[in-house]
PDB file of C-alpha atoms in Angstrom:
ATOM      1  CA  MET A  22     -72.794-106.285-227.312  1.00 64.00           C
ATOM      2  CA  SER A  23     -72.663-106.540-223.524  1.00 83.00           C
ATOM      3  CA  ILE A  24     -74.336-109.276-221.529  1.00 91.00           C
ATOM      4  CA  SER A  25     -76.802-108.927-218.693  1.00 95.00           C
ATOM      5  CA  ILE A  26     -78.095-111.214-215.952  1.00 97.00           C
ATOM      6  CA  ARG A  27     -81.866-111.458-215.485  1.00 98.00           C
ATOM      7  CA  PRO A  28     -82.985-113.254-212.313  1.00 97.00           C
ATOM      8  CA  PHE A  29     -85.816-115.743-212.691  1.00 96.00           C
ATOM      9  CA  ASP A  30     -89.062-115.200-210.850  1.00 91.00           C
ATOM     10  CA  GLY A  31     -88.667-116.784-207.446  1.00 90.00           C
ATOM     11  CA  ASN A  32     -85.825-117.039-204.983  1.00 93.00           C
ATOM     12  CA  PHE A  33     -82.941-118.123-207.201  1.00 98.00           C
ATOM     13  CA  GLY A  34     -81.741-118.823-210.726  1.00 98.00           C
ATOM     14  CA  ALA A  35     -81.059-116.417-213.589  1.00 98.00           C
ATOM     15  CA  GLU A  36     -80.871-116.150-217.373  1.00 98.00           C
ATOM     16  CA  VAL A  37     -77.785-114.818-219.131  1.00 97.00           C
ATOM     17  CA  ILE A  38     -78.778-112.426-221.920  1.00 96.00           C
ATOM     18  CA  GLY A  39     -76.551-111.594-224.877  1.00 94.00           C
ATOM     19  CA  PHE A  40     -73.653-114.008-224.457  1.00 93.00           C
ATOM     20  CA  ASP A  41     -71.734-115.040-227.572  1.00 86.00           C
ATOM     21  CA  PHE A  42     -68.152-116.290-227.771  1.00 80.00           C
ATOM     22  CA  GLU A  43     -67.484-114.408-230.985  1.00 79.00           C
ATOM     23  CA  THR A  44     -68.604-110.984-229.765  1.00 83.00           C
ATOM     24  CA  ASN A  45     -67.971-110.904-226.008  1.00 82.00           C
ATOM     25  CA  GLY A  46     -65.898-113.959-225.136  1.00 84.00           C
ATOM     26  CA  ASN A  47     -63.377-112.151-222.938  1.00 91.00           C
ATOM     27  CA  GLU A  48     -62.184-112.496-219.347  1.00 93.00           C
ATOM     28  CA  ASP A  49     -64.427-109.698-218.039  1.00 94.00           C
ATOM     29  CA  THR A  50     -67.448-111.533-219.418  1.00 95.00           C
ATOM     30  CA  PHE A  51     -66.211-114.862-218.077  1.00 96.00           C
ATOM     31  CA  GLN A  52     -65.842-113.421-214.580  1.00 97.00           C
ATOM     32  CA  LEU A  53     -69.366-112.019-214.760  1.00 97.00           C
ATOM     33  CA  LEU A  54     -70.617-115.510-215.655  1.00 97.00           C
ATOM     34  CA  ARG A  55     -68.696-117.098-212.781  1.00 98.00           C
ATOM     35  CA  ASP A  56     -70.071-114.532-210.354  1.00 98.00           C
ATOM     36  CA  ALA A  57     -73.632-115.095-211.612  1.00 98.00           C
ATOM     37  CA  TRP A  58     -73.269-118.861-211.239  1.00 98.00           C
ATOM     38  CA  VAL A  59     -72.289-118.550-207.587  1.00 98.00           C
ATOM     39  CA  GLU A  60     -74.798-115.798-206.785  1.00 98.00           C
ATOM     40  CA  HIS A  61     -77.838-117.361-208.470  1.00 99.00           C
ATOM     41  CA  ALA A  62     -76.929-121.090-208.106  1.00 99.00           C
ATOM     42  CA  VAL A  63     -78.516-121.922-211.490  1.00 99.00           C
ATOM     43  CA  ILE A  64     -77.912-119.979-214.711  1.00 99.00           C
ATOM     44  CA  CYS A  65     -79.281-120.517-218.217  1.00 98.00           C
ATOM     45  CA  ILE A  66     -77.781-119.373-221.516  1.00 97.00           C
ATOM     46  CA  ARG A  67     -80.316-119.830-224.306  1.00 95.00           C
ATOM     47  CA  HIS A  68     -79.924-120.234-228.088  1.00 93.00           C
ATOM     48  CA  GLN A  69     -76.532-121.955-227.930  1.00 94.00           C
ATOM     49  CA  LYS A  70     -76.293-123.833-231.238  1.00 92.00           C
ATOM     50  CA  ILE A  71     -72.794-125.031-230.471  1.00 93.00           C
ATOM     51  CA  GLU A  72     -70.695-128.068-231.311  1.00 95.00           C
ATOM     52  CA  PRO A  73     -69.121-130.216-228.574  1.00 96.00           C
ATOM     53  CA  GLU A  74     -65.778-128.421-228.819  1.00 95.00           C
ATOM     54  CA  PHE A  75     -67.459-125.110-227.995  1.00 94.00           C
ATOM     55  CA  PHE A  76     -69.505-126.711-225.229  1.00 96.00           C
ATOM     56  CA  LEU A  77     -66.207-127.854-223.747  1.00 96.00           C
ATOM     57  CA  LYS A  78     -64.773-124.369-224.205  1.00 95.00           C
ATOM     58  CA  LEU A  79     -67.781-122.896-222.408  1.00 95.00           C
ATOM     59  CA  ALA A  80     -67.363-125.305-219.500  1.00 97.00           C
ATOM     60  CA  LYS A  81     -63.726-124.318-219.063  1.00 97.00           C
ATOM     61  CA  ILE A  82     -64.848-120.810-218.107  1.00 97.00           C
ATOM     62  CA  PHE A  83     -65.966-122.305-214.784  1.00 98.00           C
ATOM     63  CA  GLY A  84     -63.138-124.741-214.126  1.00 98.00           C
ATOM     64  CA  GLU A  85     -61.628-128.024-215.241  1.00 98.00           C
ATOM     65  CA  PRO A  86     -64.074-130.421-216.937  1.00 97.00           C
ATOM     66  CA  ILE A  87     -64.014-133.955-215.528  1.00 96.00           C
ATOM     67  CA  PRO A  88     -65.516-137.181-216.910  1.00 89.00           C
ATOM     68  CA  GLN A  89     -68.207-139.319-215.365  1.00 84.00           C
ATOM     69  CA  LEU A  90     -66.494-141.794-213.041  1.00 74.00           C
ATOM     70  CA  ILE A  91     -68.714-144.888-213.160  1.00 65.00           C
ATOM     71  CA  ASN A  92     -70.007-146.383-216.449  1.00 64.00           C
ATOM     72  CA  HIS A  93     -67.996-143.706-218.221  1.00 66.00           C
ATOM     73  CA  LYS A  94     -67.426-145.551-221.497  1.00 72.00           C
ATOM     74  CA  ALA A  95     -71.099-146.443-221.840  1.00 73.00           C
ATOM     75  CA  PHE A  96     -72.180-142.800-221.962  1.00 81.00           C
ATOM     76  CA  ALA A  97     -69.101-140.939-223.250  1.00 88.00           C
ATOM     77  CA  LEU A  98     -69.316-138.941-226.481  1.00 91.00           C
ATOM     78  CA  PRO A  99     -66.771-140.730-228.726  1.00 92.00           C
ATOM     79  CA  SER A 100     -65.314-137.550-230.220  1.00 94.00           C
ATOM     80  CA  HIS A 101     -65.025-135.808-226.829  1.00 93.00           C
ATOM     81  CA  PRO A 102     -65.007-138.509-224.102  1.00 91.00           C
ATOM     82  CA  VAL A 103     -65.114-136.033-221.216  1.00 95.00           C
ATOM     83  CA  ILE A 104     -68.662-135.191-222.362  1.00 96.00           C
ATOM     84  CA  SER A 105     -71.416-137.600-221.300  1.00 93.00           C
ATOM     85  CA  VAL A 106     -74.485-138.225-223.435  1.00 91.00           C
ATOM     86  CA  LEU A 107     -77.737-138.293-221.446  1.00 90.00           C
ATOM     87  CA  SER A 108     -80.593-139.895-223.334  1.00 84.00           C
ATOM     88  CA  SER A 109     -84.074-141.025-222.380  1.00 78.00           C
ATOM     89  CA  GLY A 110     -83.378-143.977-224.687  1.00 64.00           C
ATOM     90  CA  HIS A 111     -80.537-145.406-222.597  1.00 54.00           C
ATOM     91  CA  VAL A 112     -81.169-148.736-220.882  1.00 48.00           C
ATOM     92  CA  ASP A 113     -79.425-150.589-218.062  1.00 42.00           C
ATOM     93  CA  THR A 114     -77.472-152.959-220.310  1.00 45.00           C
ATOM     94  CA  LEU A 115     -75.614-154.671-217.444  1.00 46.00           C
ATOM     95  CA  GLY A 116     -78.702-155.187-215.320  1.00 46.00           C
ATOM     96  CA  SER A 117     -82.446-155.024-215.829  1.00 48.00           C
ATOM     97  CA  GLY A 118     -82.413-153.942-219.477  1.00 47.00           C
ATOM     98  CA  LYS A 119     -85.001-151.319-218.556  1.00 53.00           C
ATOM     99  CA  PRO A 120     -84.686-147.578-219.280  1.00 56.00           C
ATOM    100  CA  ILE A 121     -82.301-145.823-216.920  1.00 54.00           C
ATOM    101  CA  ASN A 122     -83.972-143.539-214.395  1.00 55.00           C
ATOM    102  CA  ARG A 123     -82.004-140.399-215.197  1.00 56.00           C
ATOM    103  CA  GLY A 124     -82.013-138.234-212.113  1.00 59.00           C
ATOM    104  CA  GLY A 125     -85.587-139.038-211.136  1.00 72.00           C
ATOM    105  CA  SER A 126     -85.110-138.130-207.472  1.00 87.00           C
ATOM    106  CA  TRP A 127     -83.345-135.386-205.549  1.00 95.00           C
ATOM    107  CA  HIS A 128     -79.560-135.616-205.714  1.00 95.00           C
ATOM    108  CA  SER A 129     -76.283-133.730-206.065  1.00 96.00           C
ATOM    109  CA  ASP A 130     -73.932-135.101-208.701  1.00 95.00           C
ATOM    110  CA  HIS A 131     -71.204-137.573-207.709  1.00 94.00           C
ATOM    111  CA  SER A 132     -71.427-136.699-204.010  1.00 97.00           C
ATOM    112  CA  ASN A 133     -69.793-140.009-203.083  1.00 95.00           C
ATOM    113  CA  THR A 134     -66.458-138.835-204.509  1.00 96.00           C
ATOM    114  CA  PRO A 135     -63.886-137.143-202.241  1.00 97.00           C
ATOM    115  CA  GLN A 136     -64.087-133.956-204.319  1.00 98.00           C
ATOM    116  CA  PRO A 137     -67.569-133.802-205.866  1.00 98.00           C
ATOM    117  CA  PRO A 138     -67.980-131.649-208.978  1.00 98.00           C
ATOM    118  CA  SER A 139     -68.547-127.991-208.161  1.00 99.00           C
ATOM    119  CA  GLY A 140     -70.851-127.603-211.111  1.00 98.00           C
ATOM    120  CA  THR A 141     -72.715-129.469-213.828  1.00 98.00           C
ATOM    121  CA  ILE A 142     -73.590-128.159-217.289  1.00 98.00           C
ATOM    122  CA  LEU A 143     -76.219-129.548-219.660  1.00 98.00           C
ATOM    123  CA  HIS A 144     -76.723-128.671-223.326  1.00 98.00           C
ATOM    124  CA  ALA A 145     -80.200-129.499-224.647  1.00 96.00           C
ATOM    125  CA  LEU A 146     -79.872-131.128-228.083  1.00 96.00           C
ATOM    126  CA  GLN A 147     -83.324-132.664-228.514  1.00 92.00           C
ATOM    127  CA  LEU A 148     -86.422-132.362-226.353  1.00 93.00           C
ATOM    128  CA  PRO A 149     -89.869-133.932-226.231  1.00 90.00           C
ATOM    129  CA  SER A 150     -92.750-131.584-226.997  1.00 86.00           C
ATOM    130  CA  GLN A 151     -93.922-131.867-223.390  1.00 85.00           C
ATOM    131  CA  GLY A 152     -92.401-132.891-220.074  1.00 81.00           C
ATOM    132  CA  GLY A 153     -88.748-133.201-219.189  1.00 87.00           C
ATOM    133  CA  ASN A 154     -88.348-130.280-216.779  1.00 93.00           C
ATOM    134  CA  THR A 155     -85.458-130.252-214.302  1.00 96.00           C
ATOM    135  CA  ARG A 156     -86.219-129.122-210.761  1.00 96.00           C
ATOM    136  CA  PHE A 157     -83.763-127.595-208.310  1.00 98.00           C
ATOM    137  CA  THR A 158     -83.673-126.895-204.599  1.00 98.00           C
ATOM    138  CA  ASN A 159     -81.563-124.102-203.147  1.00 99.00           C
ATOM    139  CA  GLN A 160     -79.798-125.761-200.240  1.00 99.00           C
ATOM    140  CA  THR A 161     -78.337-122.486-198.998  1.00 99.00           C
ATOM    141  CA  LEU A 162     -81.806-121.009-198.532  1.00 98.00           C
ATOM    142  CA  ALA A 163     -82.914-124.282-196.976  1.00 99.00           C
ATOM    143  CA  TYR A 164     -80.089-124.123-194.431  1.00 99.00           C
ATOM    144  CA  GLU A 165     -80.697-120.472-193.616  1.00 99.00           C
ATOM    145  CA  ASN A 166     -84.351-121.250-192.894  1.00 99.00           C
ATOM    146  CA  LEU A 167     -83.586-124.046-190.438  1.00 99.00           C
ATOM    147  CA  SER A 168     -84.342-123.435-186.793  1.00 99.00           C
ATOM    148  CA  SER A 169     -81.423-122.434-184.582  1.00 99.00           C
ATOM    149  CA  ASP A 170     -81.746-125.754-182.760  1.00 99.00           C
ATOM    150  CA  MET A 171     -81.497-127.741-185.996  1.00 99.00           C
ATOM    151  CA  LYS A 172     -78.465-125.761-187.141  1.00 99.00           C
ATOM    152  CA  LYS A 173     -76.757-126.617-183.862  1.00 99.00           C
ATOM    153  CA  LYS A 174     -77.809-130.256-184.169  1.00 98.00           C
ATOM    154  CA  ILE A 175     -76.224-130.791-187.590  1.00 99.00           C
ATOM    155  CA  GLU A 176     -73.102-128.683-187.010  1.00 98.00           C
ATOM    156  CA  GLY A 177     -70.072-130.940-187.301  1.00 98.00           C
ATOM    157  CA  LEU A 178     -72.061-133.971-188.482  1.00 99.00           C
ATOM    158  CA  LYS A 179     -70.824-135.862-191.523  1.00 99.00           C
ATOM    159  CA  ALA A 180     -72.951-138.024-193.794  1.00 98.00           C
ATOM    160  CA  LYS A 181     -71.746-141.164-195.516  1.00 98.00           C
ATOM    161  CA  HIS A 182     -72.104-141.005-199.323  1.00 97.00           C
ATOM    162  CA  VAL A 183     -71.945-144.270-201.306  1.00 94.00           C
ATOM    163  CA  TYR A 184     -72.640-145.250-204.942  1.00 88.00           C
ATOM    164  CA  GLN A 185     -76.227-146.074-204.053  1.00 83.00           C
ATOM    165  CA  SER A 186     -77.773-145.846-200.617  1.00 85.00           C
ATOM    166  CA  LYS A 187     -79.630-148.969-199.567  1.00 87.00           C
ATOM    167  CA  TYR A 188     -82.466-146.630-198.587  1.00 85.00           C
ATOM    168  CA  SER A 189     -82.726-144.997-202.028  1.00 76.00           C
ATOM    169  CA  THR A 190     -85.871-145.615-204.054  1.00 75.00           C
ATOM    170  CA  ARG A 191     -84.036-144.721-207.271  1.00 69.00           C
ATOM    171  CA  LYS A 192     -81.943-147.507-208.759  1.00 70.00           C
ATOM    172  CA  MET A 193     -78.625-146.499-210.277  1.00 66.00           C
ATOM    173  CA  PRO A 194     -77.317-148.181-213.466  1.00 64.00           C
ATOM    174  CA  THR A 195     -75.723-151.562-212.835  1.00 66.00           C
ATOM    175  CA  ARG A 196     -71.937-151.365-212.582  1.00 58.00           C
ATOM    176  CA  SER A 197     -69.299-153.616-214.039  1.00 67.00           C
ATOM    177  CA  LYS A 198     -67.019-155.456-211.614  1.00 67.00           C
ATOM    178  CA  VAL A 199     -64.257-152.989-212.468  1.00 70.00           C
ATOM    179  CA  ASP A 200     -66.505-150.018-211.679  1.00 68.00           C
ATOM    180  CA  GLU A 201     -67.644-151.629-208.434  1.00 65.00           C
ATOM    181  CA  ALA A 202     -64.017-151.823-207.347  1.00 65.00           C
ATOM    182  CA  ILE A 203     -63.342-148.132-207.992  1.00 68.00           C
ATOM    183  CA  SER A 204     -66.631-146.699-206.672  1.00 80.00           C
ATOM    184  CA  PRO A 205     -65.649-144.422-203.777  1.00 88.00           C
ATOM    185  CA  THR A 206     -67.311-143.848-200.427  1.00 95.00           C
ATOM    186  CA  SER A 207     -66.893-140.433-198.799  1.00 97.00           C
ATOM    187  CA  PHE A 208     -67.944-138.608-195.645  1.00 98.00           C
ATOM    188  CA  HIS A 209     -69.032-134.993-196.126  1.00 99.00           C
ATOM    189  CA  PRO A 210     -70.378-132.343-193.718  1.00 99.00           C
ATOM    190  CA  ILE A 211     -74.146-131.996-193.727  1.00 99.00           C
ATOM    191  CA  ALA A 212     -73.757-128.255-193.168  1.00 99.00           C
ATOM    192  CA  ARG A 213     -71.375-127.492-196.024  1.00 99.00           C
ATOM    193  CA  THR A 214     -69.595-124.144-196.370  1.00 99.00           C
ATOM    194  CA  HIS A 215     -69.406-122.623-199.847  1.00 99.00           C
ATOM    195  CA  PRO A 216     -65.744-121.914-200.650  1.00 98.00           C
ATOM    196  CA  VAL A 217     -66.560-118.660-202.461  1.00 98.00           C
ATOM    197  CA  THR A 218     -69.387-117.090-200.453  1.00 98.00           C
ATOM    198  CA  GLY A 219     -68.758-118.612-197.023  1.00 98.00           C
ATOM    199  CA  ARG A 220     -72.487-119.349-196.705  1.00 99.00           C
ATOM    200  CA  LYS A 221     -73.617-122.745-195.458  1.00 99.00           C
ATOM    201  CA  ALA A 222     -75.892-125.165-197.283  1.00 99.00           C
ATOM    202  CA  ILE A 223     -77.521-128.492-196.449  1.00 99.00           C
ATOM    203  CA  TYR A 224     -75.403-130.976-198.392  1.00 99.00           C
ATOM    204  CA  LEU A 225     -77.438-134.132-198.968  1.00 96.00           C
ATOM    205  CA  ASN A 226     -78.080-136.680-201.685  1.00 95.00           C
ATOM    206  CA  PRO A 227     -80.908-139.138-200.918  1.00 93.00           C
ATOM    207  CA  VAL A 228     -79.648-141.437-203.686  1.00 93.00           C
ATOM    208  CA  ARG A 229     -76.184-141.739-202.128  1.00 94.00           C
ATOM    209  CA  THR A 230     -76.405-140.541-198.507  1.00 96.00           C
ATOM    210  CA  GLU A 231     -76.757-143.705-196.447  1.00 95.00           C
ATOM    211  CA  THR A 232     -76.160-142.746-192.828  1.00 97.00           C
ATOM    212  CA  ILE A 233     -74.494-140.224-190.503  1.00 98.00           C
ATOM    213  CA  GLU A 234     -71.110-140.807-188.930  1.00 98.00           C
ATOM    214  CA  GLY A 235     -71.365-141.658-185.223  1.00 97.00           C
ATOM    215  CA  MET A 236     -75.156-142.086-185.254  1.00 97.00           C
ATOM    216  CA  ASN A 237     -77.215-145.272-185.360  1.00 96.00           C
ATOM    217  CA  GLU A 238     -78.876-145.788-188.729  1.00 93.00           C
ATOM    218  CA  THR A 239     -82.441-145.445-187.473  1.00 96.00           C
ATOM    219  CA  ASP A 240     -81.807-142.043-185.903  1.00 97.00           C
ATOM    220  CA  ALA A 241     -79.739-141.026-188.925  1.00 97.00           C
ATOM    221  CA  GLN A 242     -82.565-141.820-191.334  1.00 96.00           C
ATOM    222  CA  VAL A 243     -85.053-139.856-189.248  1.00 97.00           C
ATOM    223  CA  LEU A 244     -82.781-136.811-189.330  1.00 98.00           C
ATOM    224  CA  LEU A 245     -81.932-137.179-193.030  1.00 97.00           C
ATOM    225  CA  ASP A 246     -85.612-137.529-193.935  1.00 96.00           C
ATOM    226  CA  GLU A 247     -86.457-134.437-191.902  1.00 98.00           C
ATOM    227  CA  LEU A 248     -83.746-132.399-193.623  1.00 98.00           C
ATOM    228  CA  LEU A 249     -84.829-133.612-197.060  1.00 96.00           C
ATOM    229  CA  ALA A 250     -88.480-132.771-196.428  1.00 97.00           C
ATOM    230  CA  HIS A 251     -87.418-129.310-195.291  1.00 98.00           C
ATOM    231  CA  SER A 252     -85.164-128.808-198.327  1.00 98.00           C
ATOM    232  CA  ALA A 253     -87.822-129.875-200.834  1.00 96.00           C
ATOM    233  CA  GLN A 254     -90.367-127.231-199.821  1.00 97.00           C
ATOM    234  CA  ASP A 255     -91.768-125.273-202.754  1.00 96.00           C
ATOM    235  CA  GLU A 256     -90.287-121.997-201.511  1.00 97.00           C
ATOM    236  CA  PHE A 257     -86.776-123.373-202.089  1.00 98.00           C
ATOM    237  CA  GLN A 258     -87.480-124.785-205.574  1.00 98.00           C
ATOM    238  CA  TYR A 259     -87.054-123.711-209.189  1.00 97.00           C
ATOM    239  CA  SER A 260     -88.320-125.783-212.128  1.00 96.00           C
ATOM    240  CA  HIS A 261     -86.529-125.305-215.436  1.00 97.00           C
ATOM    241  CA  GLU A 262     -88.634-125.665-218.566  1.00 95.00           C
ATOM    242  CA  TRP A 263     -86.167-126.599-221.271  1.00 96.00           C
ATOM    243  CA  LYS A 264     -85.917-125.043-224.720  1.00 96.00           C
ATOM    244  CA  SER A 265     -83.807-126.409-227.542  1.00 95.00           C
ATOM    245  CA  ASP A 266     -80.167-125.273-227.368  1.00 96.00           C
ATOM    246  CA  ASP A 267     -80.391-124.214-223.721  1.00 97.00           C
ATOM    247  CA  VAL A 268     -77.152-124.438-221.784  1.00 98.00           C
ATOM    248  CA  LEU A 269     -77.922-124.797-218.081  1.00 98.00           C
ATOM    249  CA  LEU A 270     -75.270-124.638-215.367  1.00 99.00           C
ATOM    250  CA  TRP A 271     -75.800-125.247-211.670  1.00 99.00           C
ATOM    251  CA  ASP A 272     -73.720-125.139-208.515  1.00 99.00           C
ATOM    252  CA  ASN A 273     -73.653-128.588-206.885  1.00 99.00           C
ATOM    253  CA  ARG A 274     -72.273-127.052-203.690  1.00 99.00           C
ATOM    254  CA  GLN A 275     -75.565-125.318-202.969  1.00 98.00           C
ATOM    255  CA  THR A 276     -78.281-127.173-204.884  1.00 99.00           C
ATOM    256  CA  MET A 277     -79.954-130.516-205.386  1.00 98.00           C
ATOM    257  CA  HIS A 278     -81.769-131.344-208.609  1.00 97.00           C
ATOM    258  CA  MET A 279     -84.017-133.957-210.169  1.00 95.00           C
ATOM    259  CA  ALA A 280     -85.617-134.718-213.517  1.00 89.00           C
ATOM    260  CA  ALA A 281     -89.400-134.633-213.625  1.00 82.00           C
ATOM    261  CA  ALA A 282     -90.877-138.140-213.468  1.00 74.00           C
ATOM    262  CA  ASP A 283     -92.860-137.746-216.684  1.00 75.00           C
ATOM    263  CA  SER A 284     -90.909-139.668-219.317  1.00 66.00           C
ATOM    264  CA  HIS A 285     -94.156-141.487-220.199  1.00 66.00           C
ATOM    265  CA  LEU A 286     -95.239-138.211-221.846  1.00 72.00           C
ATOM    266  CA  TYR A 287     -92.237-138.038-224.191  1.00 81.00           C
ATOM    267  CA  ASP A 288     -93.058-138.172-227.894  1.00 77.00           C
ATOM    268  CA  ARG A 289     -89.376-138.272-228.851  1.00 82.00           C
ATOM    269  CA  GLU A 290     -85.980-138.767-227.292  1.00 84.00           C
ATOM    270  CA  ARG A 291     -84.747-136.300-224.676  1.00 88.00           C
ATOM    271  CA  ARG A 292     -81.047-135.984-225.480  1.00 91.00           C
ATOM    272  CA  MET A 293     -78.431-133.793-223.809  1.00 93.00           C
ATOM    273  CA  HIS A 294     -74.699-133.402-223.442  1.00 96.00           C
ATOM    274  CA  ARG A 295     -73.297-133.101-219.922  1.00 97.00           C
ATOM    275  CA  LEU A 296     -70.063-131.783-218.497  1.00 98.00           C
ATOM    276  CA  MET A 297     -69.042-131.603-214.865  1.00 97.00           C
ATOM    277  CA  ILE A 298     -66.570-129.171-213.296  1.00 98.00           C
ATOM    278  CA  LYS A 299     -63.855-130.346-210.915  1.00 98.00           C
ATOM    279  CA  GLY A 300     -64.617-129.466-207.294  1.00 98.00           C
ATOM    280  CA  ASP A 301     -62.894-129.276-203.922  1.00 98.00           C
ATOM    281  CA  THR A 302     -63.140-131.300-200.740  1.00 98.00           C
ATOM    282  CA  PRO A 303     -66.331-130.210-198.910  1.00 99.00           C
ATOM    283  CA  PHE A 304     -65.823-128.512-195.546  1.00 98.00           C
TER     284      PHE A 304
END
């Protein structure tokens, strides 16, 4: 059985039809998946009733899996520590004791690291009967729809990415003293070039982007807010409605994402496994 790629309605994203390791797990198929990931920015493979070892095998199609850097032990799957467990039941054990706000605002994963993950993969293990969507923005489309003047304005500018921006409304989980010491700060271009396509994208993370190199913080925040408002327009968005056993992969180099702020609707735990793919230094 061959696989096919069916684009979602809208401007980006696609579903992979007919993929199964046992019947078509070969290099030709893997290359088709890699190409679809880059072309569509978000791809979904449904009906994947797979164990962690096969989830890890699937991730390796796209690159080298890497563990979560901060609070790794708290969320690692014991049998496969490179896999993180994301649960709506997790609480901030080192801080407030309240439920952790999992991705409840626009962000790109681990952008404060020198080489942020190129991709992130989630496997839906258990879902509430309503709520829990994940929304995405296509930052390549957002960049390409900037005015010529704005493109010139941000060319060559680098933003400072930290563990948590002091301007962020979303609070990250409290870190241990050890994790505080190893939390990196990085400067990345706002107009980021995709290493495969050569297309540029707006590379921001409101949770971690604190200021812009060489600019006073007030002016930097005005510009960052303007770019975020532009990026978050409906025409650049896709909202993924999860189904059990979905595997969803996105390209962090050209998207932001956020979880819907509707956990109050959950009638049971939302539980997923996550893997991230090693990336390169943004340029």
